[in-house]
Short mmCIF file of C-alpha atoms in Angstrom, two decimals:
data_model
loop_
_atom_site.label_atom_id
_atom_site.label_comp_id
_atom_site.label_asym_id
_atom_site.label_seq_id
_atom_site.Cartn_x
_atom_site.Cartn_y
_atom_site.Cartn_z
CA UNK S 803 -5.49 -19.74 11.15
CA UNK S 804 -5.58 -19.25 14.86
CA UNK S 805 -7.57 -17.76 17.71
CA UNK S 806 -5.85 -15.15 19.86
CA UNK S 807 -6.53 -14.07 23.40
CA UNK S 808 -4.46 -11.81 25.58
CA UNK S 809 -3.36 -13.57 28.80
CA UNK S 810 -2.24 -11.46 31.76
CA UNK S 811 0.32 -12.57 34.30
CA UNK S 812 -0.52 -10.78 37.53
CA UNK S 813 3.08 -10.50 38.63
CA UNK S 814 4.80 -8.86 35.69
CA UNK S 815 3.58 -7.10 32.55
CA UNK S 816 6.52 -8.32 30.51
CA UNK S 817 5.73 -11.97 31.24
CA UNK S 818 2.45 -11.88 29.30
CA UNK S 819 2.16 -13.91 26.12
CA UNK S 820 -0.39 -14.08 23.31
CA UNK S 821 -1.73 -17.59 23.35
CA UNK S 822 -2.42 -19.31 20.05
CA UNK S 823 -4.71 -22.28 19.73
CA UNK S 824 -5.61 -24.12 16.54
CA UNK S 825 -9.16 -23.92 15.27
CA UNK S 826 -11.00 -25.82 12.56
CA UNK S 827 -12.09 -24.09 9.36
CA UNK S 828 -15.80 -24.06 10.05
CA UNK S 829 -18.17 -21.43 11.37
CA UNK S 830 -18.21 -21.37 15.16
CA UNK S 831 -19.38 -19.01 17.89
CA UNK S 832 -17.11 -17.90 20.72
CA UNK S 833 -18.49 -16.09 23.74
CA UNK S 834 -16.88 -14.17 26.54
CA UNK S 835 -14.69 -11.09 26.53
CA UNK S 836 -13.21 -10.52 29.98
CA UNK S 837 -11.07 -7.81 31.51
CA UNK S 838 -7.35 -8.35 32.00
CA UNK S 839 -5.16 -6.48 34.49
CA UNK S 840 -1.64 -5.25 33.93
CA UNK S 841 -0.22 -4.89 37.43
CA UNK S 842 3.03 -3.84 39.03
CA UNK S 843 4.35 -4.42 42.51
CA UNK S 844 1.93 -4.91 45.40
CA UNK S 845 0.43 -1.66 46.68
CA UNK S 846 1.42 0.55 43.73
CA UNK S 847 -1.07 2.21 41.35
CA UNK S 848 -1.26 0.30 38.06
CA UNK S 849 -3.09 0.58 34.75
CA UNK S 850 -6.04 -1.79 34.35
CA UNK S 851 -7.23 -2.42 30.77
CA UNK S 852 -9.89 -4.71 29.27
CA UNK S 853 -8.54 -7.98 27.96
CA UNK S 854 -8.65 -8.07 24.15
CA UNK S 855 -10.11 -11.35 22.94
CA UNK S 856 -10.36 -12.20 19.26
CA UNK S 857 -13.12 -14.77 19.17
CA UNK S 858 -12.87 -15.48 15.45
CA UNK S 859 -10.64 -17.56 13.24
CA UNK S 860 -7.66 -15.48 12.14
CA UNK S 861 -6.64 -16.12 8.51
CA UNK S 862 -3.04 -17.23 8.10
CA UNK S 863 -2.42 -14.24 5.83
CA UNK S 864 -3.36 -11.87 8.65
CA UNK S 865 -1.60 -13.66 11.50
CA UNK S 866 1.58 -11.58 11.40
CA UNK S 867 -0.29 -8.27 11.45
CA UNK S 868 -2.63 -9.43 14.20
CA UNK S 869 0.20 -10.73 16.37
CA UNK S 870 2.20 -7.52 15.88
CA UNK S 871 -0.72 -5.37 16.98
CA UNK S 872 -1.48 -7.59 19.97
CA UNK S 873 2.12 -7.18 21.08
CA UNK S 874 1.77 -3.44 20.56
CA UNK S 875 -1.16 -3.41 23.00
CA UNK S 876 1.19 -4.99 25.57
CA UNK S 877 3.80 -2.36 24.90
CA UNK S 878 1.30 0.49 25.21
CA UNK S 879 0.17 -0.66 28.68
CA UNK S 880 3.77 -1.14 29.81
CA UNK S 881 4.65 2.36 28.64
CA UNK S 882 1.60 3.81 30.38
CA UNK S 883 2.56 2.06 33.63
CA UNK S 884 6.07 3.47 33.38
CA UNK S 885 4.65 6.94 32.83
CA UNK S 886 2.32 6.45 35.80
CA UNK S 887 5.17 5.36 38.07
CA UNK S 888 7.53 8.19 37.08
CA UNK S 889 5.00 11.02 37.15
CA UNK S 890 3.49 10.61 40.63
CA UNK S 891 2.82 13.98 42.19
CA UNK S 892 2.87 15.82 38.86
CA UNK S 893 0.00 17.98 37.58
CA UNK S 894 -3.42 18.43 39.06
CA UNK S 895 -6.34 16.12 39.70
CA UNK S 896 -6.91 15.47 35.98
CA UNK S 897 -3.25 14.80 35.13
CA UNK S 898 -3.51 10.98 34.97
CA UNK S 899 -6.64 11.08 32.80
CA UNK S 900 -5.37 13.75 30.44
CA UNK S 901 -1.72 12.76 30.19
CA UNK S 902 -1.86 8.95 30.51
CA UNK S 903 -5.29 7.30 30.24
CA UNK S 904 -6.63 9.55 27.46
CA UNK S 905 -3.66 9.04 25.10
CA UNK S 906 -3.61 5.33 25.94
CA UNK S 907 -7.26 4.99 24.93
CA UNK S 908 -6.59 6.66 21.57
CA UNK S 909 -3.67 4.33 20.90
CA UNK S 910 -5.70 1.24 21.83
CA UNK S 911 -8.63 2.23 19.61
CA UNK S 912 -6.29 2.64 16.63
CA UNK S 913 -4.52 -0.65 17.33
CA UNK S 914 -7.70 -2.69 17.80
CA UNK S 915 -9.11 -1.15 14.61
CA UNK S 916 -5.98 -2.28 12.76
CA UNK S 917 -6.56 -5.82 14.02
CA UNK S 918 -10.12 -5.72 12.65
CA UNK S 919 -8.90 -4.41 9.29
CA UNK S 920 -6.12 -7.01 9.05
CA UNK S 921 -8.62 -9.85 9.54
CA UNK S 922 -11.16 -8.16 7.26
CA UNK S 923 -8.78 -8.23 4.30
CA UNK S 924 -9.09 -12.03 4.12
CA UNK S 925 -12.30 -12.93 6.01
CA UNK S 926 -15.38 -11.34 7.52
CA UNK S 927 -14.29 -8.22 9.37
CA UNK S 928 -15.02 -8.66 13.10
CA UNK S 929 -16.32 -6.00 15.45
CA UNK S 930 -14.08 -6.20 18.51
CA UNK S 931 -15.80 -3.24 20.20
CA UNK S 932 -12.69 -1.07 20.21
CA UNK S 933 -14.30 1.84 22.06
CA UNK S 934 -15.14 -0.34 25.06
CA UNK S 935 -11.90 -2.31 25.10
CA UNK S 936 -9.83 0.86 24.82
CA UNK S 937 -10.94 2.37 28.14
CA UNK S 938 -8.39 1.78 30.92
CA UNK S 939 -8.43 2.77 34.57
CA UNK S 940 -5.98 3.08 37.46
CA UNK S 941 -6.07 0.49 40.24
CA UNK S 942 -4.85 2.18 43.42
CA UNK S 943 -4.09 -0.96 45.44
CA UNK S 944 -2.14 -2.77 42.75
CA UNK S 945 -3.46 -6.14 43.83
CA UNK S 946 -3.93 -7.41 40.30
CA UNK S 947 -7.50 -8.56 40.85
CA UNK S 948 -9.42 -9.28 37.68
CA UNK S 949 -12.56 -7.32 36.97
CA UNK S 950 -15.44 -8.76 35.02
CA UNK S 951 -17.30 -7.64 31.93
CA UNK S 952 -20.59 -8.55 30.35
CA UNK S 953 -19.94 -11.37 27.90
CA UNK S 954 -20.06 -10.60 24.21
CA UNK S 955 -20.50 -12.90 21.26
CA UNK S 956 -18.56 -12.86 18.02
CA UNK S 957 -19.50 -15.22 15.21
CA UNK S 958 -16.47 -16.66 13.47
CA UNK S 959 -16.31 -17.58 9.80
CA UNK S 960 -14.11 -19.91 7.83
CA UNK S 961 -10.71 -18.25 7.59
CA UNK S 962 -10.25 -18.92 3.87
CA UNK S 963 -13.70 -19.35 2.26
CA UNK S 964 -14.45 -20.08 -1.36
CA UNK S 965 -12.39 -23.26 -1.81
CA UNK S 966 -9.33 -21.49 -0.38
CA UNK S 967 -9.48 -18.65 -2.91
CA UNK S 968 -9.64 -16.14 -0.06
CA UNK S 969 -11.40 -12.77 -0.14
CA UNK S 970 -10.05 -9.82 -2.09
CA UNK S 971 -11.87 -7.44 0.25
CA UNK S 972 -15.18 -7.16 2.10
CA UNK S 973 -15.22 -3.48 2.97
CA UNK S 974 -14.15 -0.11 1.60
CA UNK S 975 -11.24 0.08 4.04
CA UNK S 976 -8.84 -1.09 1.34
CA UNK S 977 -10.38 0.84 -1.57
CA UNK S 978 -8.82 3.90 -3.17
CA UNK S 979 -12.17 5.03 -4.57
CA UNK S 980 -14.30 7.77 -3.08
CA UNK S 981 -17.16 6.74 -0.80
CA UNK S 982 -20.53 6.31 -2.50
CA UNK S 983 -22.96 9.03 -1.45
CA UNK S 984 -26.32 7.54 -2.46
CA UNK S 985 -26.44 9.16 -5.88
CA UNK S 986 -25.94 7.45 -9.24
CA UNK S 987 -22.15 7.74 -9.58
CA UNK S 988 -19.54 5.26 -10.74
CA UNK S 989 -15.97 4.73 -9.58
CA UNK S 990 -17.18 4.82 -5.97
CA UNK S 991 -17.05 2.29 -3.13
CA UNK S 992 -20.33 1.28 -1.45
CA UNK S 993 -20.00 0.48 2.24
CA UNK S 994 -23.69 -0.31 2.88
CA UNK S 995 -24.13 -3.85 4.18
CA UNK S 996 -26.02 -6.22 1.90
CA UNK S 997 -28.55 -7.09 4.60
CA UNK S 998 -30.99 -9.97 5.01
CA UNK S 999 -31.19 -13.05 2.80
CA UNK S 1000 -34.37 -15.09 2.60
CA UNK S 1001 -34.60 -18.88 2.52
CA UNK S 1002 -34.59 -20.57 -0.89
CA UNK S 1003 -38.36 -21.09 -0.80
CA UNK S 1004 -38.87 -17.38 -0.15
CA UNK S 1005 -36.42 -16.01 -2.72
CA UNK S 1006 -37.93 -13.38 -4.99
CA UNK S 1007 -38.81 -14.49 -8.51
CA UNK S 1008 -40.14 -12.69 -11.58
CA UNK S 1009 -41.46 -13.56 -15.04
CA UNK S 1010 -42.68 -11.53 -18.02
CA UNK S 1011 -45.88 -13.42 -18.78
CA UNK S 1012 -47.22 -11.49 -21.74
CA UNK S 1013 -45.60 -9.30 -24.42
CA UNK S 1014 -46.14 -8.56 -28.13
CA UNK S 1015 -43.83 -10.07 -30.71
CA UNK S 1016 -44.07 -7.06 -33.02
CA UNK S 1017 -44.95 -3.39 -32.42
CA UNK S 1018 -44.87 -0.28 -34.55
CA UNK S 1019 -42.53 2.64 -33.96
CA UNK S 1020 -43.85 5.10 -31.33
CA UNK S 1021 -46.93 2.96 -30.67
CA UNK S 1022 -47.95 2.19 -27.06
CA UNK S 1023 -48.11 -1.44 -25.92
CA UNK S 1024 -48.29 -3.38 -22.64
CA UNK S 1025 -46.21 -5.95 -20.84
CA UNK S 1026 -47.47 -8.19 -18.05
CA UNK S 1027 -45.04 -9.04 -15.25
CA UNK S 1028 -45.61 -11.53 -12.44
CA UNK S 1029 -43.65 -11.39 -9.19
CA UNK S 1030 -43.51 -13.82 -6.27
CA UNK S 1031 -42.06 -13.33 -2.76
CA UNK S 1032 -41.68 -9.59 -3.29
CA UNK S 1033 -43.47 -6.89 -1.29
CA UNK S 1034 -43.41 -3.89 -3.61
CA UNK S 1035 -43.30 -1.14 -0.99
CA UNK S 1036 -39.69 0.09 -0.85
CA UNK S 1037 -38.23 2.46 -3.42
CA UNK S 1038 -35.57 4.92 -2.28
CA UNK S 1039 -35.38 7.21 -5.30
CA UNK S 1040 -31.93 6.91 -6.87
CA UNK S 1041 -32.11 10.47 -8.21
CA UNK S 1042 -32.66 11.74 -4.66
CA UNK S 1043 -29.72 9.94 -3.05
CA UNK S 1044 -31.37 6.59 -2.35
CA UNK S 1045 -29.06 4.44 -4.47
CA UNK S 1046 -27.23 1.63 -2.60
CA UNK S 1047 -27.84 3.25 0.80
CA UNK S 1048 -30.26 0.78 2.42
CA UNK S 1049 -29.57 -2.84 3.29
CA UNK S 1050 -31.99 -5.52 2.12
CA UNK S 1051 -34.87 -6.00 4.58
CA UNK S 1052 -37.25 -8.95 4.87
CA UNK S 1053 -40.83 -8.88 6.11
CA UNK S 1054 -42.32 -12.24 7.11
CA UNK S 1055 -39.36 -13.84 5.37
CA UNK S 1056 -39.68 -12.13 1.98
CA UNK S 1057 -38.02 -9.14 0.32
CA UNK S 1058 -39.30 -5.60 0.65
CA UNK S 1059 -38.54 -3.69 -2.52
CA UNK S 1060 -39.93 -3.07 -6.01
CA UNK S 1061 -39.21 -4.08 -9.61
CA UNK S 1062 -37.92 -2.29 -12.69
CA UNK S 1063 -38.86 -2.60 -16.36
CA UNK S 1064 -36.78 -1.21 -19.21
CA UNK S 1065 -36.60 -1.51 -23.01
CA UNK S 1066 -33.54 -0.71 -25.12
CA UNK S 1067 -32.87 -0.91 -28.84
CA UNK S 1068 -30.17 -3.44 -29.77
CA UNK S 1069 -27.53 -2.46 -32.32
CA UNK S 1070 -26.76 -6.16 -32.80
CA UNK S 1071 -28.14 -9.50 -31.67
CA UNK S 1072 -24.72 -11.16 -31.95
CA UNK S 1073 -22.79 -9.30 -29.26
CA UNK S 1074 -23.43 -7.81 -25.83
CA UNK S 1075 -24.75 -4.26 -26.15
CA UNK S 1076 -23.06 -1.07 -24.99
CA UNK S 1077 -24.41 -0.57 -21.43
CA UNK S 1078 -23.95 3.21 -21.30
CA UNK S 1079 -26.94 4.65 -23.27
CA UNK S 1080 -30.13 5.49 -21.35
CA UNK S 1081 -32.86 2.96 -22.28
CA UNK S 1082 -35.71 3.95 -24.57
CA UNK S 1083 -38.14 3.11 -21.74
CA UNK S 1084 -37.79 2.68 -17.98
CA UNK S 1085 -40.20 2.48 -15.06
CA UNK S 1086 -40.00 1.33 -11.43
CA UNK S 1087 -43.06 -0.35 -9.93
CA UNK S 1088 -43.65 0.30 -6.22
CA UNK S 1089 -47.41 -0.12 -5.84
CA UNK S 1090 -47.71 -1.28 -2.17
CA UNK S 1091 -48.77 -4.71 -3.42
CA UNK S 1092 -47.11 -8.11 -3.66
CA UNK S 1093 -46.74 -11.04 -1.27
CA UNK S 1094 -45.56 -14.64 -1.15
CA UNK S 1095 -48.25 -15.53 -3.68
CA UNK S 1096 -47.61 -14.66 -7.34
CA UNK S 1097 -49.52 -11.76 -8.84
CA UNK S 1098 -49.37 -9.83 -12.11
CA UNK S 1099 -48.73 -6.17 -12.90
CA UNK S 1100 -49.47 -4.51 -16.25
CA UNK S 1101 -46.72 -2.20 -17.53
CA UNK S 1102 -47.71 0.52 -19.99
CA UNK S 1103 -44.93 1.21 -22.49
CA UNK S 1104 -45.38 4.52 -24.31
CA UNK S 1105 -43.67 3.27 -27.47
CA UNK S 1106 -40.21 2.64 -28.89
CA UNK S 1107 -38.45 5.27 -31.04
CA UNK S 1108 -36.88 3.38 -33.95
CA UNK S 1109 -37.29 0.22 -35.94
CA UNK S 1110 -35.15 -2.78 -35.12
CA UNK S 1111 -34.96 -5.25 -32.26
CA UNK S 1112 -35.79 -4.17 -28.73
CA UNK S 1113 -34.80 -5.97 -25.56
CA UNK S 1114 -37.33 -5.48 -22.77
CA UNK S 1115 -36.37 -6.70 -19.29
CA UNK S 1116 -37.88 -6.70 -15.81
CA UNK S 1117 -35.91 -7.31 -12.62
CA UNK S 1118 -36.62 -7.15 -8.91
CA UNK S 1119 -34.84 -4.69 -6.65
CA UNK S 1120 -34.55 -4.20 -2.90
CA UNK S 1121 -35.18 -0.77 -1.36
CA UNK S 1122 -31.93 0.54 -2.86
CA UNK S 1123 -32.29 -1.07 -6.32
CA UNK S 1124 -30.07 -4.14 -5.93
CA UNK S 1125 -31.35 -7.49 -7.16
CA UNK S 1126 -32.38 -9.44 -4.02
CA UNK S 1127 -29.82 -11.93 -2.78
CA UNK S 1128 -30.51 -15.68 -2.88
CA UNK S 1129 -29.80 -18.44 -0.40
CA UNK S 1130 -27.98 -20.56 -2.99
CA UNK S 1131 -25.67 -19.67 -5.86
CA UNK S 1132 -27.48 -22.05 -8.22
CA UNK S 1133 -30.83 -20.26 -8.10
CA UNK S 1134 -32.08 -18.01 -10.89
CA UNK S 1135 -32.30 -14.33 -9.86
CA UNK S 1136 -35.55 -12.39 -10.13
CA UNK S 1137 -35.03 -11.19 -13.71
CA UNK S 1138 -36.55 -11.89 -17.14
CA UNK S 1139 -36.05 -10.46 -20.63
CA UNK S 1140 -37.73 -10.79 -24.02
CA UNK S 1141 -37.16 -9.48 -27.59
CA UNK S 1142 -39.66 -7.40 -29.54
CA UNK S 1143 -39.40 -6.50 -33.23
CA UNK S 1144 -40.13 -2.82 -33.90
CA UNK S 1145 -41.34 -1.93 -37.40
CA UNK S 1146 -42.45 1.21 -39.24
#
């Protein structure tokens, strides 16, 4: 992996090179995105473009694509300078903007976006601020002076995370599926960011604390569910387009969301059940209660339709129904399930 930064030689465009420096495979922060100048001979109008700085570790798998697109940025400026030099006196007052700078901006946006996508296939996709870096101007004195820009910060990530397994993808840019629209549809790609993750001590947890062992068919019963570190005040109705559309949000360090409870009849207790049937019972609890301290909610189940074994489960959800994320992979998610025998 490598870090790339465009370097501008103030005497000739063609003498510029993309400098490569080794970086270590740990998370770092790089600050500073300056403006570079592509200049021609002294006293001639030249194109001035922001310097493109990639302040993140570039995965080895993406290096070729990134380098190719960085070189393309060079070529685009050189071509624009040639067009500027050979078209002097043509058109009206807006000729340079419409015929040179405007098309150049569009090309640079597309090229910088391709750099982001190339990196994003194997690591966290960076935001290089393509719209800002794409805007070029004409320097009338051709003196090659560097302009300045407000510094920006890009947080880098390990180029090949997960014990060098790499990342299959971290966005929908590479997916062939339709975009998810907030409704309960499968074979879609969800682009909503996951959002905020609490500390381990503030991770949401849940437990079914009371349930009957046996119930009769079509007879009401209750379950008691305790939650901790869950503010039950966010429920974007899935049936109204609120499914997977909101990132997870913390308040005072803990999850804002709700919890679900469902019961389904098991065809067998020896193999995983078919996930497609609608459960015999389902309810979402969003009662404006809950905090860091554990509390208990009573769930009223109207009854189960047939005899056999029922599986009743409760699980926490964020505002868009996803189980809250945890700081560590070895923590138990906020979910619990029990079995109930249903008799005639």
